[in-house]
XYZ file of N, CA and C in Angstrom:
342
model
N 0.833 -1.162 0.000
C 0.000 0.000 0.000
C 0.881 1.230 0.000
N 0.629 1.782 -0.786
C 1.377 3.039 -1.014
C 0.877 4.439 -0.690
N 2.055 5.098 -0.178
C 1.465 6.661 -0.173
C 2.524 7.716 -0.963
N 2.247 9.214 -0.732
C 2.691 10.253 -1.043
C 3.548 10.332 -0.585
N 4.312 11.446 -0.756
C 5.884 11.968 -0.207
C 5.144 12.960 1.387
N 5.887 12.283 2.449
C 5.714 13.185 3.556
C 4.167 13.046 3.797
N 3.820 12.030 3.646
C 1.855 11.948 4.088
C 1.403 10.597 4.560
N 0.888 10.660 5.080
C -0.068 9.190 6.021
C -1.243 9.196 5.395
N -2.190 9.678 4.043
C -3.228 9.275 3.181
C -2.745 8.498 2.651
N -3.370 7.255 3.131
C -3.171 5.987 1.687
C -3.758 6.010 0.360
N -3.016 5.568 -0.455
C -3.249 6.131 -2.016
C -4.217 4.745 -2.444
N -5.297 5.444 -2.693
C -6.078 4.140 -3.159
C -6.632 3.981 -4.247
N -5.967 2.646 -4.991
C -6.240 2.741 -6.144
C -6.648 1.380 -6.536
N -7.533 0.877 -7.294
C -7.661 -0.369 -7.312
C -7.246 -1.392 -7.405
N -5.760 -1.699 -7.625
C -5.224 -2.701 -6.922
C -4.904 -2.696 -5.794
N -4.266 -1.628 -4.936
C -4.317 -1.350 -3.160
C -6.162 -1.552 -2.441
N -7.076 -1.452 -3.536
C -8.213 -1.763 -2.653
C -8.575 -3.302 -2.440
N -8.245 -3.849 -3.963
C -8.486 -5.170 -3.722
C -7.704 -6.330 -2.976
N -6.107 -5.525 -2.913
C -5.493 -6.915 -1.848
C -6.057 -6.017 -0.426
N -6.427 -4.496 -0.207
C -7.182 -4.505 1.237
C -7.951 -5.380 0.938
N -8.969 -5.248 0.533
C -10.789 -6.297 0.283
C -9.948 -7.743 0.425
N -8.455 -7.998 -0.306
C -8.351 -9.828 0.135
C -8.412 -9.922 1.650
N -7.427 -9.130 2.367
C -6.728 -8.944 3.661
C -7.910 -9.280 4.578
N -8.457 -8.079 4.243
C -9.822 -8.327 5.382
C -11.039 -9.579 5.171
N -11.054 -10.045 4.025
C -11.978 -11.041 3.839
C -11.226 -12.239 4.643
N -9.834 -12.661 4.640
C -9.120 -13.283 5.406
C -9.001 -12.944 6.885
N -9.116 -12.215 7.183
C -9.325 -11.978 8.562
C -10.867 -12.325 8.953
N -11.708 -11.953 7.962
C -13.038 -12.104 8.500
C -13.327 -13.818 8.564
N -12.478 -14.275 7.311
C -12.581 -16.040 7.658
C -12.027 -16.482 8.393
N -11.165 -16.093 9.160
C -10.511 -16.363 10.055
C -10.353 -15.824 11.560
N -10.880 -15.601 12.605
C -10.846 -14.674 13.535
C -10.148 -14.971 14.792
N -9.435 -16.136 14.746
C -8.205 -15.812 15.067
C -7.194 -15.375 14.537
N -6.943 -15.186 13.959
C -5.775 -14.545 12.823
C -5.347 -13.389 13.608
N -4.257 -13.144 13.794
C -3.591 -12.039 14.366
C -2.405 -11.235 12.879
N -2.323 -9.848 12.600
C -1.821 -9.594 11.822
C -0.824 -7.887 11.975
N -0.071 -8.048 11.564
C 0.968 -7.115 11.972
C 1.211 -6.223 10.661
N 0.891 -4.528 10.494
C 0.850 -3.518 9.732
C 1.931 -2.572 10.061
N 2.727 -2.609 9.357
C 4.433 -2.351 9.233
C 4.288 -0.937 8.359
N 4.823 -0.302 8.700
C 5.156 1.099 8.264
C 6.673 1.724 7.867
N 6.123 1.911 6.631
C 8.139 2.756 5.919
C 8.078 3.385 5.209
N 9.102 4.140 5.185
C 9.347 5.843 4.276
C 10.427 5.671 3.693
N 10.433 6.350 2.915
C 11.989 6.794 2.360
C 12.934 7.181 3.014
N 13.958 7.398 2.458
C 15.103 7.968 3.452
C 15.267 9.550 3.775
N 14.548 10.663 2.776
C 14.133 11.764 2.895
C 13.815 12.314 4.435
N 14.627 13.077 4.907
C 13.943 13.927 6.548
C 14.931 12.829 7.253
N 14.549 12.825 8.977
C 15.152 12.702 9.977
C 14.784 11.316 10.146
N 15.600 10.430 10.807
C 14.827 9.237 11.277
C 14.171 9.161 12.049
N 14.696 9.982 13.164
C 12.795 10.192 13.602
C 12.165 10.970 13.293
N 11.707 11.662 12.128
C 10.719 12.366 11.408
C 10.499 10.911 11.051
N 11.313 10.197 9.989
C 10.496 8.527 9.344
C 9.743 8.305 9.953
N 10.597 7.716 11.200
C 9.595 6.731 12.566
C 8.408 7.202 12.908
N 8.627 8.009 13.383
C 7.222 8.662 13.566
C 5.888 8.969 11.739
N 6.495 8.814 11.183
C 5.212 8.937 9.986
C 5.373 7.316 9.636
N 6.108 6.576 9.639
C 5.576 5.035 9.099
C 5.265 4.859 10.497
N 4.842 5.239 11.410
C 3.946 4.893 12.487
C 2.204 5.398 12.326
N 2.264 6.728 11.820
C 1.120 7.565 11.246
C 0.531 6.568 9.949
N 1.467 6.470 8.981
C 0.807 5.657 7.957
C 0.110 4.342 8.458
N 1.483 3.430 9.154
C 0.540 1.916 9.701
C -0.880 2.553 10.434
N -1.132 3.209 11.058
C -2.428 3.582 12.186
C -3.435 4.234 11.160
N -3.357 4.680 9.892
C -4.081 5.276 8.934
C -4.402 3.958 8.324
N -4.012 2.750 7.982
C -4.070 1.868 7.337
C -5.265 1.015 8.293
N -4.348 0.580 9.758
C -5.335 0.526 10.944
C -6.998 0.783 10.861
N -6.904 2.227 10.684
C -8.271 3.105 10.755
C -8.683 2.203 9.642
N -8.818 1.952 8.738
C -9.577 1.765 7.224
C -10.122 0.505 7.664
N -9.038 -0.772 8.184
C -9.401 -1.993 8.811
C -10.996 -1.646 10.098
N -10.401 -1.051 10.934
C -11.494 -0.750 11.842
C -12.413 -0.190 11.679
N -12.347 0.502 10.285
C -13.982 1.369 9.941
C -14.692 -0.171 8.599
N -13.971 -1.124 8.044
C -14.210 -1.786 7.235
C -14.866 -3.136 8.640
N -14.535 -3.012 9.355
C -15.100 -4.033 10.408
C -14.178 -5.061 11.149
N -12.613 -5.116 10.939
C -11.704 -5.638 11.194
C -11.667 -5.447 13.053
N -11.911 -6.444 13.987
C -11.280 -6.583 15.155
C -9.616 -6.002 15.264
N -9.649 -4.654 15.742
C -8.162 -3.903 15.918
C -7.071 -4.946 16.845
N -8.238 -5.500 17.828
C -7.253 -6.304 19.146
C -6.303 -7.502 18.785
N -6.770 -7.684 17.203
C -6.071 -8.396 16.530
C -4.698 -8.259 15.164
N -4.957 -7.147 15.707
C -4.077 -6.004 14.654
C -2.707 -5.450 15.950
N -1.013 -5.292 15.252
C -0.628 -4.617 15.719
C 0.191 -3.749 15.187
N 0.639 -2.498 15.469
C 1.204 -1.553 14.454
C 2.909 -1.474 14.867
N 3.825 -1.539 13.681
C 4.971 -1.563 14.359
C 5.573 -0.549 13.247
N 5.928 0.748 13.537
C 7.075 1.895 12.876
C 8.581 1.367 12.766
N 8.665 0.940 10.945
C 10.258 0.921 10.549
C 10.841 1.958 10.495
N 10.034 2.719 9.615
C 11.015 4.628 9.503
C 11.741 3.600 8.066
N 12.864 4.243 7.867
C 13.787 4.305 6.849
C 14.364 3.181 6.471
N 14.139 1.948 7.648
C 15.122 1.038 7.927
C 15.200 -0.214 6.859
N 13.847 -0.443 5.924
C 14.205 -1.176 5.305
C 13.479 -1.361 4.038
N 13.996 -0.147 3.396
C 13.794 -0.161 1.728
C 13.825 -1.397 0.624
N 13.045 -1.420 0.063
C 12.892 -2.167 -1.038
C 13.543 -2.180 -2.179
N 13.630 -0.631 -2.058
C 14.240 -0.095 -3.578
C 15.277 1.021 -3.128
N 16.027 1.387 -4.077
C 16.816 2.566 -3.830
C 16.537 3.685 -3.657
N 16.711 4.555 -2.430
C 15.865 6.026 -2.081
C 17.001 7.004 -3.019
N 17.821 6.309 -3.991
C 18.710 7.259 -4.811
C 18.015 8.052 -5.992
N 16.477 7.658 -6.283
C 15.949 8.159 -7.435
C 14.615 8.174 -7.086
N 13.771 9.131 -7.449
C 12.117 9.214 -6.934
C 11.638 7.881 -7.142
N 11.587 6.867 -8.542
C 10.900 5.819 -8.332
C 10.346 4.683 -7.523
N 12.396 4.823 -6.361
C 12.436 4.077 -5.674
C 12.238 4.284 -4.565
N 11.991 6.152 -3.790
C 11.434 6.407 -2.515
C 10.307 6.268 -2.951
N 9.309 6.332 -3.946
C 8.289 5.861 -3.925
C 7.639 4.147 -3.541
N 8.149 3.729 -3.743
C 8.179 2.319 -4.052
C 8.669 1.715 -2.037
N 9.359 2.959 -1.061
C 9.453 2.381 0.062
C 8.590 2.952 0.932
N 8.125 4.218 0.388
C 6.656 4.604 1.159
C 5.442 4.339 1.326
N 5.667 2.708 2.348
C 4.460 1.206 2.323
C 3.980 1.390 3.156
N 3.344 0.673 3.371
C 2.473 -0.364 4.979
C 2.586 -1.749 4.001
N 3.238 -2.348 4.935
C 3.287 -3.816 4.861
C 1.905 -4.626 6.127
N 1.256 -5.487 5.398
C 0.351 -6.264 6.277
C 0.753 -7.450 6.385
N 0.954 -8.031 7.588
C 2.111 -9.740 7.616
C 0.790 -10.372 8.656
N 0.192 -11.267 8.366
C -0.568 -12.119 8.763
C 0.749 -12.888 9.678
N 0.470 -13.125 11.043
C 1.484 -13.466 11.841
C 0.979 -14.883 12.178
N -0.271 -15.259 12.211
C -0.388 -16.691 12.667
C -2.704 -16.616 12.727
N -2.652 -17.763 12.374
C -4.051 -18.079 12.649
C -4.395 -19.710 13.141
N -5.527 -19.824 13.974
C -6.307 -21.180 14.049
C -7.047 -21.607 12.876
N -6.948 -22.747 12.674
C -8.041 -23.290 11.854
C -8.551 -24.623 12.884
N -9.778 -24.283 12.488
C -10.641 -25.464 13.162
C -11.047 -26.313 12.626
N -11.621 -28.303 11.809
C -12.266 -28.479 11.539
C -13.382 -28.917 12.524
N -14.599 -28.480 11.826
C -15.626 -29.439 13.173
C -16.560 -30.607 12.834
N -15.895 -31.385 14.093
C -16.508 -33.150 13.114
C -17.809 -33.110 13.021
């Protein structure tokens, strides 16, 4: 999920809506599922200017889950800041490309019932 330069609005566009719409349909089949929303910026500004906005972005991402119907208590938010780019912050394509929220499904139950 991607955003802007220096902003916590997630950019939504229809492929960022539909792996949200997968994310949460998986959570909704699943309710134990616990899942972890990771936040990162470019290397642009201070590291803690980063930290603190890939903390803003994960909790903006958060919000969308909790207004879409997602159990939060099962959600947790963790701020990378700068720390671990995808791409090279040497050329706009690639600070674009590290200004994410990552969603990591950390573990779920499955039940069958006889």
């Amino acid at each position: 999920m991607a955003f802007e330069f220096n902003s916590d609005k997630f950019i939504e566009t229809p492929e960022t809506t539909t792996k949200l719409d997968q994310l949460i349909k998986l959570l909704n089949q699943y309710p134990y599922a616990h899942a972890q929303i990771v936040g990162h910026t470019d290397s642009i500004g201070t590291k803690h200017y980063n930290k603190k906005l890939s903390e803003k972005r994960a909790l903006s991402v958060l919000e969308i889950l909790k207004k879409k119907g997602v159990d939060t208590n099962r959600l947790s938010v963790i701020a990378k800041g700068e720390s671990q780019p995808i791409a090279t912050n040497m050329y706009a394509p690639g600070r674009a490309k590290n200004r994410r929220v990552e969603l990591i499904i950390l573990s779920f139950q499955y039940t069958v019932d006889e």
